[in-house]
Amino acid sequence: MNSKISLLAMTLASVIGLGAAANANAANETDALAKAIAKQEAEIATLKQQLNKLTQLQVQSDQQQVERNALAIKIDKVADDVASAQNRYNRFSFKSYGTANYTSDEYFDNVQDTTPERRNRFDLERIVTEFGYQFTDEWSMEVEIEYEHGGTGASLAYDGFDEFGEFESEIEAGGEVVVEKAEIRYRPSKAFGVKFGNIHLPIGLTSTLHKPNQYLTVLRHKSEAAMLPAVWNENGIGVYGEISDFHYQAQVVSGLNSEYFRTYDWAASGHQKRFEHVNGDDLAFAGRLDYGNFKTGSAVGVAYYYGNTSGNRHKSNKLDVDGAMSIVSVAGAFVEGPWILRGQYLYGTLDNSDAITQANKTTPGLRPGNFAQLGSESQSFFVEAGVKLDSWINVPITAFANIDYSNPLMAVETGTATKRFENTWSSVGINYFPIPEIVIKAEGGLHQVAVASIPDTHFFALGVGYQFSL
Amino acid sequence: MKFKYSAIAFSLIMGLSACGGSGSDDAAPIVPDDSFSFVATEMITNLTDEVIVDGYADLASKGEALFNATQSLINSTAQADLTAAQAAWKAARQPWEQGESHIFGLVDSLSIDPHLDSWPLNTTDLQTQLNSAVGFDADTIKGWNDDVQGFHTMEYLLFGDGVNNNTKAIAELTTREREYLVALAEVFRDYTKQLDDAWQISHNPQDANALPYAELLKQPGTSTNTIYSSQLAVIEELINGMIGIVDEVGNGKIADPFGDSMTTADTSKVESQYSWNSLTDFSNNIIGVRNVYQGEYTGSADKQGLIDFVAAANTALATRIGSEIDDAILKIQAIKGSSDMPFRQAILDVEGRKRVQVAVDALSKLQASLESDMLPLLSDWKAS
């Protein structure tokens, strides 16, 4: 311990003693030089540091430039993508409409029954989706898929506890899923276009006006459905276009099959949709000429359908005569200010209706029912009139009156046609649009059968419908 | 006494241990061999020729007789002619109703059933036709809806509306009704002949070389037979035919108009209500079942029928089903009670309703035996 303290004391003494003993001048110069050198060195160090920083900044700046360039490329790409997506999106169209109804009708148990019973029913009538794509300015396509009565489904289940284990198939729902339209269009000009695939026939106004805001009644017009396929689609090719206010259509399409013609709806059930393939041995012609546009306002128009129906029968040996069918339609619409008035008259003829009846009656296994007499002539019409009350009251309501008449058995080849299928439905009701895309409808009316002993019945219906397009 | 206790204790122990052991016992359960042998060729041949084909031949000849009987009505003022036509209608009704126990094959595939026996009758349209100025001929009537032709239209014209009686005076029969009747009877005759020909000559009216349907039934499994692949398929068809008509009579023809109480009973749904022939129809339906089961018509010499097939598997069951068929026929016939009450009156009568219920119960019991005891025998049958 003592030796350590002595050593420290000696060192201190020698430092103080040496400093005091040095030459004062020489010491000052050396100091100044040293200081200047130190200062310069410090400055150089600072400069170096600054240079380093600058170099770093330069590198960073270069990197940023690279990043900016990359980003710019990315931005360009995204912009391109967006533009392209926007372009594709603009070429794609999606629309949907649908209806759900509640109906209350009186029905009869059988042909002897004259005491009607009331039956109330709910029905998710249809949900329709339409997809379209505009490939180029000229080429486009559209597919319409309809789900009727909630769609349909079958399932197969395996039950291991049932006897030795059994597969069971079940029908889950009784609706339908159908492709209602699948067409490709080529339209080089407004005046001329071609469409082909599964196309809508321009026969019957329902083919044009089938969205819930396009007709006033809760259900689509019963008169048309009792005579021909409502929203009639067939496979074929058609030309169409508009020249000033004239709209024209001409089509060659797959024909009907007379095996399925029935008394109660004439040609309607002859629409070939029961099988995977549609027999195309008889083709039909359909044409239409309108002045004005039924979809957007006032118009008048005529349509004509002609086709043979015997060749499309599955049992080809049952009938050796033609079953040519022709249908004429005259329609008009007046839509002006608050007023809406629409009407249509349909008249049809069927050649050799007795021979077809006889062939159907002896063809085994035709379902439903194969005992129906066919009309050689058939007719139906409807007139609906509405007034938009929002011109007077501040609520978007349209009040309407409607009359539907159909007689698919207007005349028979031999004998007297029964009046049992001559129906008239008269009704009044309202359409309420809480927003333009949604309509709520109510309708009440009278159903009359032309047979005196069948009493008149009353019906009531509520419905809700929507439509929109992206 | 002690010995008895020991014996009981011993058997208990044995029993319990057997139960306890069964859980871990991996020996396969013994399936009793229920299979049985039966040579079906003679039975099928007999049922086809002596019951089915004979029945349709009978129907065709009764159809011809009915047509002749209606023709004599054209200018007649004799009540006896109308009575004879009524009798001819009832006579034609018998082979048809008995034949409903085997209503498969051509009646179905040629769609002849609705042309002959559509129900209910459309009296409104019928009246329209009777009021029209156009004449009647068989070809025209063939094209009309089935609900204004066939058995029940002729019945309505021959017997009247059947509300208070089943008789009609010849003077009430209008000229147009007579014309219509003749045309209807001609259509009817043509269809019954077509049906008979299809069983005996060619099963396809469009192809004269096609085999008679009777041959298809008698020779299943041959290369030219596209309908029946085996005798088993034929027997299954026959049993299902019996089940079908027992179900229809019990749950349809009787139960539908019967309703669940007198207030819901509906006489408008009674078949053959104009002639008051309903109970005869119903019992003939089940007699048809008996014909197929026994292999011969009642009172004829014994031939092979489905009873022999069932007896080969289980003689007690064969006897039981036979007696259940007889019982159902008797219970249907008993609905008329002691006062010869027609079915349309019985369903509106307290005592009548009790008798109807007894008949429905007998038919349900028979149906259960056919479905649960007879039909499953097919899977045990060793065809040879």
JSON list of N, CA and C in Angstrom, two decimals, chain A residues 132-180:
[
{"chain": "A", "resi": 132, "resn": "GLY", "atom": "N", "xyz": [-73.94, -10.74, -69.67]},
{"chain": "A", "resi": 132, "resn": "GLY", "atom": "CA", "xyz": [-73.64, -10.38, -71.05]},
{"chain": "A", "resi": 132, "resn": "GLY", "atom": "C", "xyz": [-72.20, -9.98, -71.18]},
{"chain": "A", "resi": 133, "resn": "TYR", "atom": "N", "xyz": [-71.64, -10.11, -72.38]},
{"chain": "A", "resi": 133, "resn": "TYR", "atom": "CA", "xyz": [-70.28, -9.67, -72.61]},
{"chain": "A", "resi": 133, "resn": "TYR", "atom": "C", "xyz": [-70.15, -9.15, -74.03]},
{"chain": "A", "resi": 134, "resn": "GLN", "atom": "N", "xyz": [-69.55, -7.95, -74.12]},
{"chain": "A", "resi": 134, "resn": "GLN", "atom": "CA", "xyz": [-69.36, -7.30, -75.43]},
{"chain": "A", "resi": 134, "resn": "GLN", "atom": "C", "xyz": [-67.92, -7.56, -75.84]},
{"chain": "A", "resi": 135, "resn": "PHE", "atom": "N", "xyz": [-67.70, -8.58, -76.68]},
{"chain": "A", "resi": 135, "resn": "PHE", "atom": "CA", "xyz": [-66.33, -8.93, -77.07]},
{"chain": "A", "resi": 135, "resn": "PHE", "atom": "C", "xyz": [-65.66, -7.78, -77.82]},
{"chain": "A", "resi": 136, "resn": "THR", "atom": "N", "xyz": [-66.36, -7.33, -78.84]},
{"chain": "A", "resi": 136, "resn": "THR", "atom": "CA", "xyz": [-65.86, -6.21, -79.64]},
{"chain": "A", "resi": 136, "resn": "THR", "atom": "C", "xyz": [-67.05, -5.29, -79.87]},
{"chain": "A", "resi": 137, "resn": "ASP", "atom": "N", "xyz": [-66.84, -4.26, -80.66]},
{"chain": "A", "resi": 137, "resn": "ASP", "atom": "CA", "xyz": [-67.96, -3.37, -80.94]},
{"chain": "A", "resi": 137, "resn": "ASP", "atom": "C", "xyz": [-69.10, -4.11, -81.63]},
{"chain": "A", "resi": 138, "resn": "GLU", "atom": "N", "xyz": [-68.75, -5.14, -82.40]},
{"chain": "A", "resi": 138, "resn": "GLU", "atom": "CA", "xyz": [-69.79, -5.84, -83.16]},
{"chain": "A", "resi": 138, "resn": "GLU", "atom": "C", "xyz": [-70.30, -7.10, -82.48]},
{"chain": "A", "resi": 139, "resn": "TRP", "atom": "N", "xyz": [-69.37, -7.81, -81.79]},
{"chain": "A", "resi": 139, "resn": "TRP", "atom": "CA", "xyz": [-69.72, -9.14, -81.27]},
{"chain": "A", "resi": 139, "resn": "TRP", "atom": "C", "xyz": [-70.06, -9.07, -79.78]},
{"chain": "A", "resi": 140, "resn": "SER", "atom": "N", "xyz": [-71.15, -9.73, -79.41]},
{"chain": "A", "resi": 140, "resn": "SER", "atom": "CA", "xyz": [-71.50, -9.79, -77.99]},
{"chain": "A", "resi": 140, "resn": "SER", "atom": "C", "xyz": [-72.26, -11.09, -77.72]},
{"chain": "A", "resi": 141, "resn": "MET", "atom": "N", "xyz": [-72.42, -11.39, -76.45]},
{"chain": "A", "resi": 141, "resn": "MET", "atom": "CA", "xyz": [-73.21, -12.58, -76.10]},
{"chain": "A", "resi": 141, "resn": "MET", "atom": "C", "xyz": [-74.02, -12.29, -74.85]},
{"chain": "A", "resi": 142, "resn": "GLU", "atom": "N", "xyz": [-75.04, -13.10, -74.62]},
{"chain": "A", "resi": 142, "resn": "GLU", "atom": "CA", "xyz": [-75.87, -12.93, -73.42]},
{"chain": "A", "resi": 142, "resn": "GLU", "atom": "C", "xyz": [-76.42, -14.30, -73.01]},
{"chain": "A", "resi": 143, "resn": "VAL", "atom": "N", "xyz": [-76.36, -14.56, -71.72]},
{"chain": "A", "resi": 143, "resn": "VAL", "atom": "CA", "xyz": [-76.90, -15.81, -71.17]},
{"chain": "A", "resi": 143, "resn": "VAL", "atom": "C", "xyz": [-77.87, -15.45, -70.05]},
{"chain": "A", "resi": 144, "resn": "GLU", "atom": "N", "xyz": [-79.04, -16.05, -70.10]},
{"chain": "A", "resi": 144, "resn": "GLU", "atom": "CA", "xyz": [-80.04, -15.78, -69.07]},
{"chain": "A", "resi": 144, "resn": "GLU", "atom": "C", "xyz": [-80.38, -17.09, -68.38]},
{"chain": "A", "resi": 145, "resn": "ILE", "atom": "N", "xyz": [-80.21, -17.11, -67.08]},
{"chain": "A", "resi": 145, "resn": "ILE", "atom": "CA", "xyz": [-80.52, -18.33, -66.32]},
{"chain": "A", "resi": 145, "resn": "ILE", "atom": "C", "xyz": [-81.66, -18.04, -65.37]},
{"chain": "A", "resi": 146, "resn": "GLU", "atom": "N", "xyz": [-82.66, -18.88, -65.43]},
{"chain": "A", "resi": 146, "resn": "GLU", "atom": "CA", "xyz": [-83.85, -18.64, -64.62]},
{"chain": "A", "resi": 146, "resn": "GLU", "atom": "C", "xyz": [-84.02, -19.77, -63.60]},
{"chain": "A", "resi": 147, "resn": "TYR", "atom": "N", "xyz": [-84.27, -19.39, -62.37]},
{"chain": "A", "resi": 147, "resn": "TYR", "atom": "CA", "xyz": [-84.56, -20.34, -61.30]},
{"chain": "A", "resi": 147, "resn": "TYR", "atom": "C", "xyz": [-86.03, -20.18, -60.98]},
{"chain": "A", "resi": 148, "resn": "GLU", "atom": "N", "xyz": [-86.82, -21.19, -61.31]},
{"chain": "A", "resi": 148, "resn": "GLU", "atom": "CA", "xyz": [-88.26, -21.08, -61.08]},
{"chain": "A", "resi": 148, "resn": "GLU", "atom": "C", "xyz": [-88.64, -21.83, -59.81]},
{"chain": "A", "resi": 149, "resn": "HIS", "atom": "N", "xyz": [-89.53, -21.23, -59.05]},
{"chain": "A", "resi": 149, "resn": "HIS", "atom": "CA", "xyz": [-90.08, -21.86, -57.84]},
{"chain": "A", "resi": 149, "resn": "HIS", "atom": "C", "xyz": [-88.98, -22.34, -56.90]},
{"chain": "A", "resi": 150, "resn": "GLY", "atom": "N", "xyz": [-87.93, -21.55, -56.77]},
{"chain": "A", "resi": 150, "resn": "GLY", "atom": "CA", "xyz": [-86.88, -21.88, -55.82]},
{"chain": "A", "resi": 150, "resn": "GLY", "atom": "C", "xyz": [-85.87, -22.89, -56.32]},
{"chain": "A", "resi": 151, "resn": "GLY", "atom": "N", "xyz": [-85.85, -23.15, -57.62]},
{"chain": "A", "resi": 151, "resn": "GLY", "atom": "CA", "xyz": [-84.85, -24.08, -58.14]},
{"chain": "A", "resi": 151, "resn": "GLY", "atom": "C", "xyz": [-85.27, -25.52, -57.94]},
{"chain": "A", "resi": 152, "resn": "THR", "atom": "N", "xyz": [-84.37, -26.42, -58.24]},
{"chain": "A", "resi": 152, "resn": "THR", "atom": "CA", "xyz": [-84.72, -27.83, -58.15]},
{"chain": "A", "resi": 152, "resn": "THR", "atom": "C", "xyz": [-83.52, -28.60, -57.63]},
{"chain": "A", "resi": 153, "resn": "GLY", "atom": "N", "xyz": [-83.77, -29.79, -57.15]},
{"chain": "A", "resi": 153, "resn": "GLY", "atom": "CA", "xyz": [-82.64, -30.57, -56.68]},
{"chain": "A", "resi": 153, "resn": "GLY", "atom": "C", "xyz": [-83.01, -32.01, -56.42]},
{"chain": "A", "resi": 154, "resn": "ALA", "atom": "N", "xyz": [-82.07, -32.89, -56.70]},
{"chain": "A", "resi": 154, "resn": "ALA", "atom": "CA", "xyz": [-82.25, -34.29, -56.37]},
{"chain": "A", "resi": 154, "resn": "ALA", "atom": "C", "xyz": [-81.03, -34.72, -55.57]},
{"chain": "A", "resi": 155, "resn": "SER", "atom": "N", "xyz": [-81.22, -35.63, -54.64]},
{"chain": "A", "resi": 155, "resn": "SER", "atom": "CA", "xyz": [-80.07, -36.08, -53.88]},
{"chain": "A", "resi": 155, "resn": "SER", "atom": "C", "xyz": [-80.09, -37.59, -53.79]},
{"chain": "A", "resi": 156, "resn": "LEU", "atom": "N", "xyz": [-78.90, -38.14, -53.62]},
{"chain": "A", "resi": 156, "resn": "LEU", "atom": "CA", "xyz": [-78.79, -39.58, -53.46]},
{"chain": "A", "resi": 156, "resn": "LEU", "atom": "C", "xyz": [-78.16, -39.81, -52.09]},
{"chain": "A", "resi": 157, "resn": "ALA", "atom": "N", "xyz": [-78.82, -40.61, -51.26]},
{"chain": "A", "resi": 157, "resn": "ALA", "atom": "CA", "xyz": [-78.30, -40.86, -49.93]},
{"chain": "A", "resi": 157, "resn": "ALA", "atom": "C", "xyz": [-78.08, -42.35, -49.74]},
{"chain": "A", "resi": 158, "resn": "TYR", "atom": "N", "xyz": [-77.10, -42.68, -48.91]},
{"chain": "A", "resi": 158, "resn": "TYR", "atom": "CA", "xyz": [-76.89, -44.08, -48.59]},
{"chain": "A", "resi": 158, "resn": "TYR", "atom": "C", "xyz": [-77.31, -44.33, -47.15]},
{"chain": "A", "resi": 159, "resn": "ASP", "atom": "N", "xyz": [-78.22, -45.26, -46.97]},
{"chain": "A", "resi": 159, "resn": "ASP", "atom": "CA", "xyz": [-78.69, -45.58, -45.63]},
{"chain": "A", "resi": 159, "resn": "ASP", "atom": "C", "xyz": [-78.23, -46.98, -45.27]},
{"chain": "A", "resi": 160, "resn": "GLY", "atom": "N", "xyz": [-77.20, -47.04, -44.42]},
{"chain": "A", "resi": 160, "resn": "GLY", "atom": "CA", "xyz": [-76.61, -48.32, -44.06]},
{"chain": "A", "resi": 160, "resn": "GLY", "atom": "C", "xyz": [-77.49, -49.18, -43.17]},
{"chain": "A", "resi": 161, "resn": "PHE", "atom": "N", "xyz": [-78.47, -48.57, -42.55]},
{"chain": "A", "resi": 161, "resn": "PHE", "atom": "CA", "xyz": [-79.31, -49.32, -41.63]},
{"chain": "A", "resi": 161, "resn": "PHE", "atom": "C", "xyz": [-80.60, -49.82, -42.27]},
{"chain": "A", "resi": 162, "resn": "ASP", "atom": "N", "xyz": [-80.77, -49.49, -43.55]},
{"chain": "A", "resi": 162, "resn": "ASP", "atom": "CA", "xyz": [-81.97, -49.92, -44.23]},
{"chain": "A", "resi": 162, "resn": "ASP", "atom": "C", "xyz": [-81.69, -51.26, -44.89]},
{"chain": "A", "resi": 163, "resn": "GLU", "atom": "N", "xyz": [-82.26, -52.31, -44.34]},
{"chain": "A", "resi": 163, "resn": "GLU", "atom": "CA", "xyz": [-82.04, -53.67, -44.82]},
{"chain": "A", "resi": 163, "resn": "GLU", "atom": "C", "xyz": [-80.54, -53.95, -44.98]},
{"chain": "A", "resi": 164, "resn": "PHE", "atom": "N", "xyz": [-80.08, -54.21, -46.20]},
{"chain": "A", "resi": 164, "resn": "PHE", "atom": "CA", "xyz": [-78.66, -54.49, -46.37]},
{"chain": "A", "resi": 164, "resn": "PHE", "atom": "C", "xyz": [-77.87, -53.24, -46.73]},
{"chain": "A", "resi": 165, "resn": "GLY", "atom": "N", "xyz": [-78.48, -52.11, -46.53]},
{"chain": "A", "resi": 165, "resn": "GLY", "atom": "CA", "xyz": [-77.86, -50.86, -46.95]},
{"chain": "A", "resi": 165, "resn": "GLY", "atom": "C", "xyz": [-78.43, -50.49, -48.30]},
{"chain": "A", "resi": 166, "resn": "GLU", "atom": "N", "xyz": [-79.03, -49.34, -48.38]},
{"chain": "A", "resi": 166, "resn": "GLU", "atom": "CA", "xyz": [-79.68, -48.99, -49.64]},
{"chain": "A", "resi": 166, "resn": "GLU", "atom": "C", "xyz": [-79.36, -47.56, -50.05]},
{"chain": "A", "resi": 167, "resn": "PHE", "atom": "N", "xyz": [-79.32, -47.37, -51.35]},
{"chain": "A", "resi": 167, "resn": "PHE", "atom": "CA", "xyz": [-79.20, -46.01, -51.89]},
{"chain": "A", "resi": 167, "resn": "PHE", "atom": "C", "xyz": [-80.60, -45.48, -52.10]},
{"chain": "A", "resi": 168, "resn": "GLU", "atom": "N", "xyz": [-80.81, -44.26, -51.66]},
{"chain": "A", "resi": 168, "resn": "GLU", "atom": "CA", "xyz": [-82.13, -43.68, -51.86]},
{"chain": "A", "resi": 168, "resn": "GLU", "atom": "C", "xyz": [-81.99, -42.34, -52.55]},
{"chain": "A", "resi": 169, "resn": "SER", "atom": "N", "xyz": [-82.77, -42.17, -53.60]},
{"chain": "A", "resi": 169, "resn": "SER", "atom": "CA", "xyz": [-82.73, -40.87, -54.24]},
{"chain": "A", "resi": 169, "resn": "SER", "atom": "C", "xyz": [-83.99, -40.11, -53.87]},
{"chain": "A", "resi": 170, "resn": "GLU", "atom": "N", "xyz": [-83.83, -38.83, -53.72]},
{"chain": "A", "resi": 170, "resn": "GLU", "atom": "CA", "xyz": [-84.95, -38.01, -53.30]},
{"chain": "A", "resi": 170, "resn": "GLU", "atom": "C", "xyz": [-85.01, -36.74, -54.14]},
{"chain": "A", "resi": 171, "resn": "ILE", "atom": "N", "xyz": [-86.19, -36.32, -54.44]},
{"chain": "A", "resi": 171, "resn": "ILE", "atom": "CA", "xyz": [-86.36, -35.02, -55.09]},
{"chain": "A", "resi": 171, "resn": "ILE", "atom": "C", "xyz": [-86.46, -33.99, -53.98]},
{"chain": "A", "resi": 172, "resn": "GLU", "atom": "N", "xyz": [-85.53, -33.06, -53.96]},
{"chain": "A", "resi": 172, "resn": "GLU", "atom": "CA", "xyz": [-85.45, -32.11, -52.85]},
{"chain": "A", "resi": 172, "resn": "GLU", "atom": "C", "xyz": [-86.35, -30.90, -53.05]},
{"chain": "A", "resi": 173, "resn": "ALA", "atom": "N", "xyz": [-86.53, -30.50, -54.29]},
{"chain": "A", "resi": 173, "resn": "ALA", "atom": "CA", "xyz": [-87.35, -29.33, -54.56]},
{"chain": "A", "resi": 173, "resn": "ALA", "atom": "C", "xyz": [-87.99, -29.47, -55.92]},
{"chain": "A", "resi": 174, "resn": "GLY", "atom": "N", "xyz": [-89.15, -28.86, -56.06]},
{"chain": "A", "resi": 174, "resn": "GLY", "atom": "CA", "xyz": [-89.93, -29.09, -57.26]},
{"chain": "A", "resi": 174, "resn": "GLY", "atom": "C", "xyz": [-89.83, -28.02, -58.32]},
{"chain": "A", "resi": 175, "resn": "GLY", "atom": "N", "xyz": [-88.83, -27.17, -58.24]},
{"chain": "A", "resi": 175, "resn": "GLY", "atom": "CA", "xyz": [-88.75, -26.07, -59.19]},
{"chain": "A", "resi": 175, "resn": "GLY", "atom": "C", "xyz": [-87.98, -26.43, -60.45]},
{"chain": "A", "resi": 176, "resn": "GLU", "atom": "N", "xyz": [-87.52, -25.42, -61.12]},
{"chain": "A", "resi": 176, "resn": "GLU", "atom": "CA", "xyz": [-86.76, -25.64, -62.34]},
{"chain": "A", "resi": 176, "resn": "GLU", "atom": "C", "xyz": [-85.59, -24.67, -62.40]},
{"chain": "A", "resi": 177, "resn": "VAL", "atom": "N", "xyz": [-84.53, -25.11, -63.00]},
{"chain": "A", "resi": 177, "resn": "VAL", "atom": "CA", "xyz": [-83.46, -24.19, -63.37]},
{"chain": "A", "resi": 177, "resn": "VAL", "atom": "C", "xyz": [-83.30, -24.32, -64.87]},
{"chain": "A", "resi": 178, "resn": "VAL", "atom": "N", "xyz": [-83.51, -23.24, -65.59]},
{"chain": "A", "resi": 178, "resn": "VAL", "atom": "CA", "xyz": [-83.45, -23.33, -67.04]},
{"chain": "A", "resi": 178, "resn": "VAL", "atom": "C", "xyz": [-82.61, -22.20, -67.63]},
{"chain": "A", "resi": 179, "resn": "VAL", "atom": "N", "xyz": [-81.91, -22.53, -68.69]},
{"chain": "A", "resi": 179, "resn": "VAL", "atom": "CA", "xyz": [-81.25, -21.50, -69.47]},
{"chain": "A", "resi": 179, "resn": "VAL", "atom": "C", "xyz": [-82.34, -20.95, -70.40]},
{"chain": "A", "resi": 180, "resn": "GLU", "atom": "N", "xyz": [-82.71, -19.70, -70.20]},
{"chain": "A", "resi": 180, "resn": "GLU", "atom": "CA", "xyz": [-83.81, -19.13, -70.96]},
{"chain": "A", "resi": 180, "resn": "GLU", "atom": "C", "xyz": [-83.33, -18.47, -72.23]}
]
